[in-house]
Coordinates of C-alpha atoms in Angstrom, one line a residue:
M1 CA 0.1 0.0 0.1
R2 CA 1.3 3.2 -0.9
L3 CA -0.1 5.9 1.3
A4 CA 0.6 9.6 2.8
F5 CA -0.7 11.6 5.7
L6 CA -1.5 15.1 5.2
V7 CA -0.5 17.4 8.0
N8 CA -0.4 20.8 8.8
D9 CA 3.4 20.8 8.2
V10 CA 5.9 18.2 8.4
A11 CA 8.3 20.2 10.5
T12 CA 6.3 20.8 13.4
E13 CA 5.4 17.4 13.5
V14 CA 5.4 15.6 17.0
D15 CA 7.1 12.5 17.4
E16 CA 5.1 11.5 20.3
Y17 CA 1.5 11.9 18.7
T18 CA -1.0 9.7 17.0
T19 CA 0.0 10.3 13.4
T20 CA 3.4 9.6 14.3
R21 CA 2.3 6.5 15.7
L22 CA 0.0 5.4 13.0
A23 CA 2.9 6.2 9.9
R24 CA 5.6 3.7 12.1
A25 CA 2.5 1.0 12.3
A26 CA 2.3 1.6 8.9
A27 CA 5.9 1.6 7.9
E28 CA 6.4 -1.5 10.1
R29 CA 3.8 -3.5 8.0
G30 CA 5.9 -3.1 5.1
H31 CA 4.2 0.0 3.6
E32 CA 5.5 2.8 1.4
V33 CA 4.7 5.5 3.7
W34 CA 4.9 9.4 3.3
Y35 CA 4.0 12.3 4.7
L36 CA 3.4 16.2 3.5
G37 CA 1.9 19.3 4.7
V38 CA -0.9 20.9 3.2
G39 CA 1.3 24.0 2.2
D40 CA 3.1 20.7 0.0
V41 CA 1.0 20.4 -2.9
E42 CA 0.7 21.2 -6.3
L43 CA -1.8 20.9 -9.1
G44 CA -0.2 20.0 -12.6
E45 CA -0.3 22.8 -15.0
R46 CA -0.6 20.4 -18.0
N47 CA -1.9 16.9 -17.0
G48 CA -4.0 18.1 -14.3
Q49 CA -2.0 15.6 -11.5
L50 CA -2.2 16.0 -8.1
V51 CA 1.6 16.3 -6.7
G52 CA 3.3 16.9 -3.8
R53 CA 6.6 17.6 -2.1
A54 CA 6.3 14.4 0.3
R55 CA 8.7 13.0 2.7
L56 CA 9.3 9.1 2.9
A57 CA 9.1 7.9 6.1
N58 CA 11.5 4.8 6.3
I59 CA 11.5 2.3 9.3
D60 CA 14.9 1.4 10.7
D61 CA 15.3 -1.7 13.4
G62 CA 15.7 0.0 17.0
D63 CA 13.7 3.0 16.3
T64 CA 12.3 5.2 18.4
L65 CA 9.4 7.6 17.7
S66 CA 12.1 10.2 18.1
T67 CA 14.3 8.9 15.8
F68 CA 11.6 7.6 13.0
M69 CA 10.1 11.0 12.8
A70 CA 13.6 13.5 13.1
R71 CA 14.6 11.0 10.2
T72 CA 11.3 11.5 7.9
Q73 CA 11.8 15.4 8.7
D74 CA 15.4 15.8 7.5
S75 CA 15.3 14.1 4.4
D76 CA 15.0 15.3 1.7
A77 CA 11.3 16.2 -0.1
E78 CA 10.4 14.7 -3.3
R79 CA 7.7 15.0 -6.0
I80 CA 5.5 11.9 -5.7
V81 CA 1.9 11.6 -7.9
L82 CA -0.9 11.8 -5.3
D83 CA -3.2 10.4 -7.5
D84 CA -1.6 7.6 -8.2
L85 CA -1.6 6.7 -3.6
D86 CA -3.6 3.9 -2.8
A87 CA -4.4 5.5 0.5
V88 CA -4.5 9.4 2.0
V89 CA -5.0 9.6 6.0
L90 CA -6.4 13.2 6.5
R91 CA -4.4 14.7 9.8
N92 CA -4.3 17.8 9.7
E93 CA -5.8 20.3 11.9
S94 CA -7.8 23.1 10.3
I95 CA -8.4 25.1 13.6
A96 CA -4.8 24.8 14.2
D97 CA -4.3 27.3 11.0
L98 CA -7.3 29.1 11.2
Q99 CA -5.4 31.9 12.7
E100 CA -2.3 32.2 11.5
R101 CA -2.3 30.6 7.9
P102 CA -6.0 31.0 7.3
W103 CA -5.6 29.8 3.5
A104 CA -4.5 26.4 4.6
S105 CA -7.2 26.0 7.3
P106 CA -9.5 24.1 4.4
L107 CA -7.0 22.5 2.2
G108 CA -6.8 19.4 3.7
A109 CA -10.9 18.4 3.3
V110 CA -10.3 20.1 -0.3
F111 CA -7.4 18.5 -1.3
G112 CA -9.2 15.0 0.0
Q113 CA -12.1 15.4 -1.9
M114 CA -10.3 16.1 -5.6
L115 CA -8.4 13.0 -4.4
K116 CA -10.9 10.7 -3.6
A117 CA -13.1 11.7 -6.9
R118 CA -9.6 10.4 -8.6
G119 CA -10.1 6.9 -7.0
V120 CA -7.7 7.2 -3.9
V121 CA -9.1 6.1 -0.5
V122 CA -9.3 9.2 1.8
V123 CA -9.8 8.9 5.4
N124 CA -11.9 10.3 7.1
D125 CA -14.3 11.1 4.5
P126 CA -13.4 14.6 3.2
M127 CA -16.8 16.1 2.5
S128 CA -18.1 14.8 5.8
L129 CA -15.2 16.2 7.9
I130 CA -16.1 19.8 6.7
R131 CA -19.5 19.3 8.7
A132 CA -17.4 17.3 11.6
T133 CA -14.6 19.7 12.0
S134 CA -17.7 22.2 13.9
K135 CA -19.0 20.8 16.8
L136 CA -22.4 21.1 15.3
Y137 CA -21.8 17.9 14.0
L138 CA -22.6 16.3 17.4
E139 CA -26.4 18.2 16.8
E140 CA -26.9 15.3 14.0
F141 CA -27.0 12.6 16.0
P142 CA -30.5 11.3 18.6
E143 CA -30.7 14.2 21.3
K144 CA -30.7 11.5 23.9
I145 CA -26.7 10.7 23.4
R146 CA -25.8 14.9 23.2
P147 CA -26.1 17.1 26.1
R148 CA -29.1 19.9 26.1
S149 CA -27.4 23.1 24.0
L150 CA -27.4 26.0 22.2
V151 CA -25.6 27.3 19.4
T152 CA -25.5 31.0 19.0
R153 CA -23.8 34.7 18.5
D154 CA -26.3 36.2 21.2
A155 CA -24.9 37.1 24.3
G156 CA -28.5 37.7 25.3
A157 CA -28.8 34.2 24.3
I158 CA -26.2 32.5 26.1
E159 CA -27.3 34.4 29.2
R160 CA -31.0 33.1 28.7
F161 CA -30.2 29.7 28.1
V162 CA -28.3 29.7 31.4
Q163 CA -30.7 31.3 33.4
T164 CA -33.3 28.3 31.7
V165 CA -30.9 25.3 32.1
G166 CA -28.6 26.3 35.2
H167 CA -25.1 25.0 35.3
S168 CA -23.4 25.1 31.7
V169 CA -20.2 24.9 29.8
V170 CA -19.5 27.4 26.8
K171 CA -16.7 27.1 24.3
P172 CA -16.2 28.0 20.6
L173 CA -17.7 26.4 17.9
Y174 CA -14.8 25.7 16.2
G175 CA -12.4 25.1 19.0
A176 CA -9.6 22.8 20.4
K177 CA -7.2 21.9 23.2
G178 CA -9.5 23.6 25.7
R179 CA -9.2 26.7 24.3
N180 CA -11.9 29.1 25.5
V181 CA -13.6 27.1 27.5
F182 CA -15.3 28.4 30.6
M183 CA -17.6 26.6 33.1
I184 CA -20.8 28.5 34.0
K185 CA -22.4 27.9 37.4
D186 CA -25.5 29.5 36.9
A187 CA -26.8 33.3 35.3
D188 CA -25.3 35.2 38.7
E189 CA -21.9 33.9 37.3
T190 CA -19.8 37.1 38.0
N191 CA -17.9 36.7 35.1
L192 CA -20.7 35.5 32.4
A193 CA -20.3 38.5 30.1
Q194 CA -16.4 38.5 29.8
M195 CA -16.5 34.4 29.1
T196 CA -18.9 35.2 26.6
E197 CA -17.2 37.7 25.1
S198 CA -14.2 35.7 24.9
V199 CA -15.7 32.7 23.3
L200 CA -17.5 34.8 20.5
L201 CA -14.4 36.6 19.7
D202 CA -13.6 33.3 17.7
G203 CA -17.1 33.4 16.3
Y204 CA -20.1 31.6 17.0
A205 CA -20.3 29.9 20.9
I206 CA -21.9 26.6 21.8
V207 CA -23.2 26.4 25.5
Q208 CA -23.9 22.6 26.7
E209 CA -26.0 21.9 29.6
F210 CA -23.4 20.4 32.1
I211 CA -23.5 17.3 32.7
D212 CA -22.8 15.6 36.4
G213 CA -20.2 14.2 36.9
G214 CA -18.2 16.3 34.2
E215 CA -16.2 17.7 37.2
R216 CA -14.4 14.4 37.2
G217 CA -13.5 14.2 33.6
D218 CA -14.2 12.7 30.6
A219 CA -13.9 9.5 29.0
R220 CA -12.2 9.7 25.4
I221 CA -13.2 6.7 23.0
F222 CA -11.5 6.0 19.8
V223 CA -14.2 4.4 17.2
L224 CA -12.9 2.8 14.1
E225 CA -15.5 1.8 11.2
G226 CA -18.4 1.8 13.9
R227 CA -16.8 0.1 17.0
I228 CA -14.7 0.8 19.4
L229 CA -11.2 0.2 18.3
E230 CA -9.8 -3.0 20.1
R231 CA -6.5 -4.8 20.1
E232 CA -5.4 -7.3 22.1
G233 CA -8.4 -7.5 24.1
K234 CA -7.4 -4.1 25.1
L235 CA -10.0 -1.1 24.4
A236 CA -8.6 2.0 23.1
A237 CA -10.4 4.1 25.4
F238 CA -9.2 6.0 29.0
R239 CA -10.5 8.9 31.1
R240 CA -9.4 12.2 31.7
V241 CA -9.1 13.7 34.3
P242 CA -8.6 17.6 35.8
T243 CA -5.9 18.7 37.4
G244 CA -6.2 21.6 40.6
N245 CA -8.9 23.8 39.8
D246 CA -9.3 23.7 36.2
P247 CA -12.7 22.0 34.8
R248 CA -10.9 21.1 31.6
A249 CA -9.7 17.8 31.1
N250 CA -8.0 18.1 27.8
I251 CA -4.5 16.5 28.2
S252 CA -3.1 19.7 26.3
T253 CA -4.3 22.1 29.7
G254 CA -2.9 19.8 32.1
G255 CA -5.4 17.2 32.0
R256 CA -4.1 13.8 33.2
S257 CA -5.2 10.2 31.9
I258 CA -6.4 7.3 33.7
P259 CA -7.6 3.4 32.7
L260 CA -10.9 3.5 32.1
E261 CA -13.2 0.3 32.2
V262 CA -15.6 1.1 29.3
S263 CA -19.4 0.9 31.0
D264 CA -22.6 -0.1 29.7
A265 CA -23.7 3.6 29.0
E266 CA -20.6 4.2 27.2
L267 CA -20.9 1.0 24.9
A268 CA -24.6 2.1 24.0
V269 CA -23.4 5.7 23.1
V270 CA -21.4 3.7 20.8
D271 CA -24.2 1.9 19.4
V272 CA -26.2 4.7 18.8
M273 CA -23.6 6.4 17.0
S274 CA -22.4 3.5 14.9
E275 CA -24.4 3.5 11.9
K276 CA -24.1 7.2 11.1
L277 CA -20.3 7.3 11.7
V278 CA -19.7 4.4 9.2
A279 CA -22.3 6.3 7.0
D280 CA -20.3 9.2 6.9
G281 CA -17.3 7.8 6.4
M282 CA -16.0 8.3 9.7
F283 CA -13.6 6.0 9.4
L284 CA -11.6 7.0 12.8
V285 CA -13.0 9.3 15.2
G286 CA -12.4 10.0 19.2
I287 CA -15.6 10.8 21.0
D288 CA -15.8 12.6 24.3
V289 CA -18.4 11.1 26.6
I290 CA -19.4 11.6 29.9
G291 CA -22.3 9.5 32.1
D292 CA -24.3 8.9 28.9
K293 CA -24.1 11.9 27.0
V294 CA -21.1 13.0 23.6
V295 CA -19.9 16.2 24.8
E296 CA -17.6 16.6 21.6
I297 CA -16.5 14.5 18.5
N298 CA -13.0 14.7 17.6
A299 CA -13.2 13.9 13.9
E300 CA -10.7 15.6 12.8
S301 CA -6.9 14.2 13.5
P302 CA -8.2 12.6 16.6
G303 CA -5.1 12.4 19.1
G304 CA -4.2 10.4 22.4
M305 CA -2.9 6.7 21.4
Q306 CA -0.2 7.5 23.4
S307 CA -2.0 7.0 26.5
V308 CA -3.9 4.0 25.7
E309 CA -0.2 2.7 25.1
R310 CA 1.3 4.1 28.3
L311 CA -2.0 2.8 30.7
Y312 CA -2.7 -0.4 28.7
G313 CA 0.9 -1.4 26.9
V314 CA -0.5 -1.8 23.9
D315 CA -0.1 -0.3 20.5
V316 CA -3.6 0.0 18.6
C317 CA -2.4 1.3 15.8
P318 CA -1.9 -1.4 13.8
S319 CA -5.1 -2.4 14.0
V320 CA -5.9 1.1 12.4
I321 CA -3.5 0.5 9.4
E322 CA -4.8 -3.0 9.1
A323 CA -8.7 -1.7 8.7
L324 CA -7.0 1.0 6.0
E325 CA -5.7 -2.3 4.3
R326 CA -8.8 -3.8 4.2
R327 CA -10.2 -0.5 2.8
T328 CA -7.8 -0.1 -0.2
Q329 CA -8.3 -3.9 -1.0
S330 CA -12.2 -3.7 -1.2
F331 CA -12.0 0.0 -3.0
P332 CA -13.2 -0.3 -6.8

């Protein structure tokens, strides 16, 4: 299988993160693996082919994630025809580019659409990914598995929602890594106006009712082709718990991961979501669950595989690559 991982920028890739682990797993299985950034693509002037200035990710015996990534980043870029690839894995985070490189933000999905139309297997599905990048995607799922919510740019509407619902969480509709996520205890919250103003600077806000138990963190569960990702009897899921007085459990904001025994409630949530995730081409997603409610769907470059490996002593990434192999073999 010839496959490429499309990332924000090859030079800024972090060796410990999920993308590196997936690329390493593919290389260890003997596949030809390439890295390219959203700024490394060209559309051929005469023949209309999509070409990438890509870096080959070779694996050597004894490689660590660090040496594997360093060799890839230090290698010379080669021009490859992306149309000839078997698969492309979209691992760029559009939100990360939204402020500094707005031109780059949508291009992963755009290039993905073009390549899919040319017969390349692209995951996650680029058309669905455009919707799934926004937290609005959660609203497409049944009400019973998601918290009561409001999407708005009206500060007054947010205040009225909190007056009605009470304890709530407000965050940007397009946001990641816990940035500008605020807990609102009630409508008498002293800093409600400042919180709302800060979130609205990023565009639309989404306000969700606070789910009981949220103060103890959430469950990050990886779903592969509609089922919980599993390897060697271990489920790819863990609990993220906040640190200190910070209510956010995101690892990037100082939260920590601990083992999770997946409950019947969480299994039921995945079961409800499964059919739609598969129909939408959501090959691999990370869902964040509190109790029996999904508070977020991470469809764009979901991360956290390092926590799974650390907590359970198993690398689940080969299971993802095996599923990708099956998909390319069955692709017409």
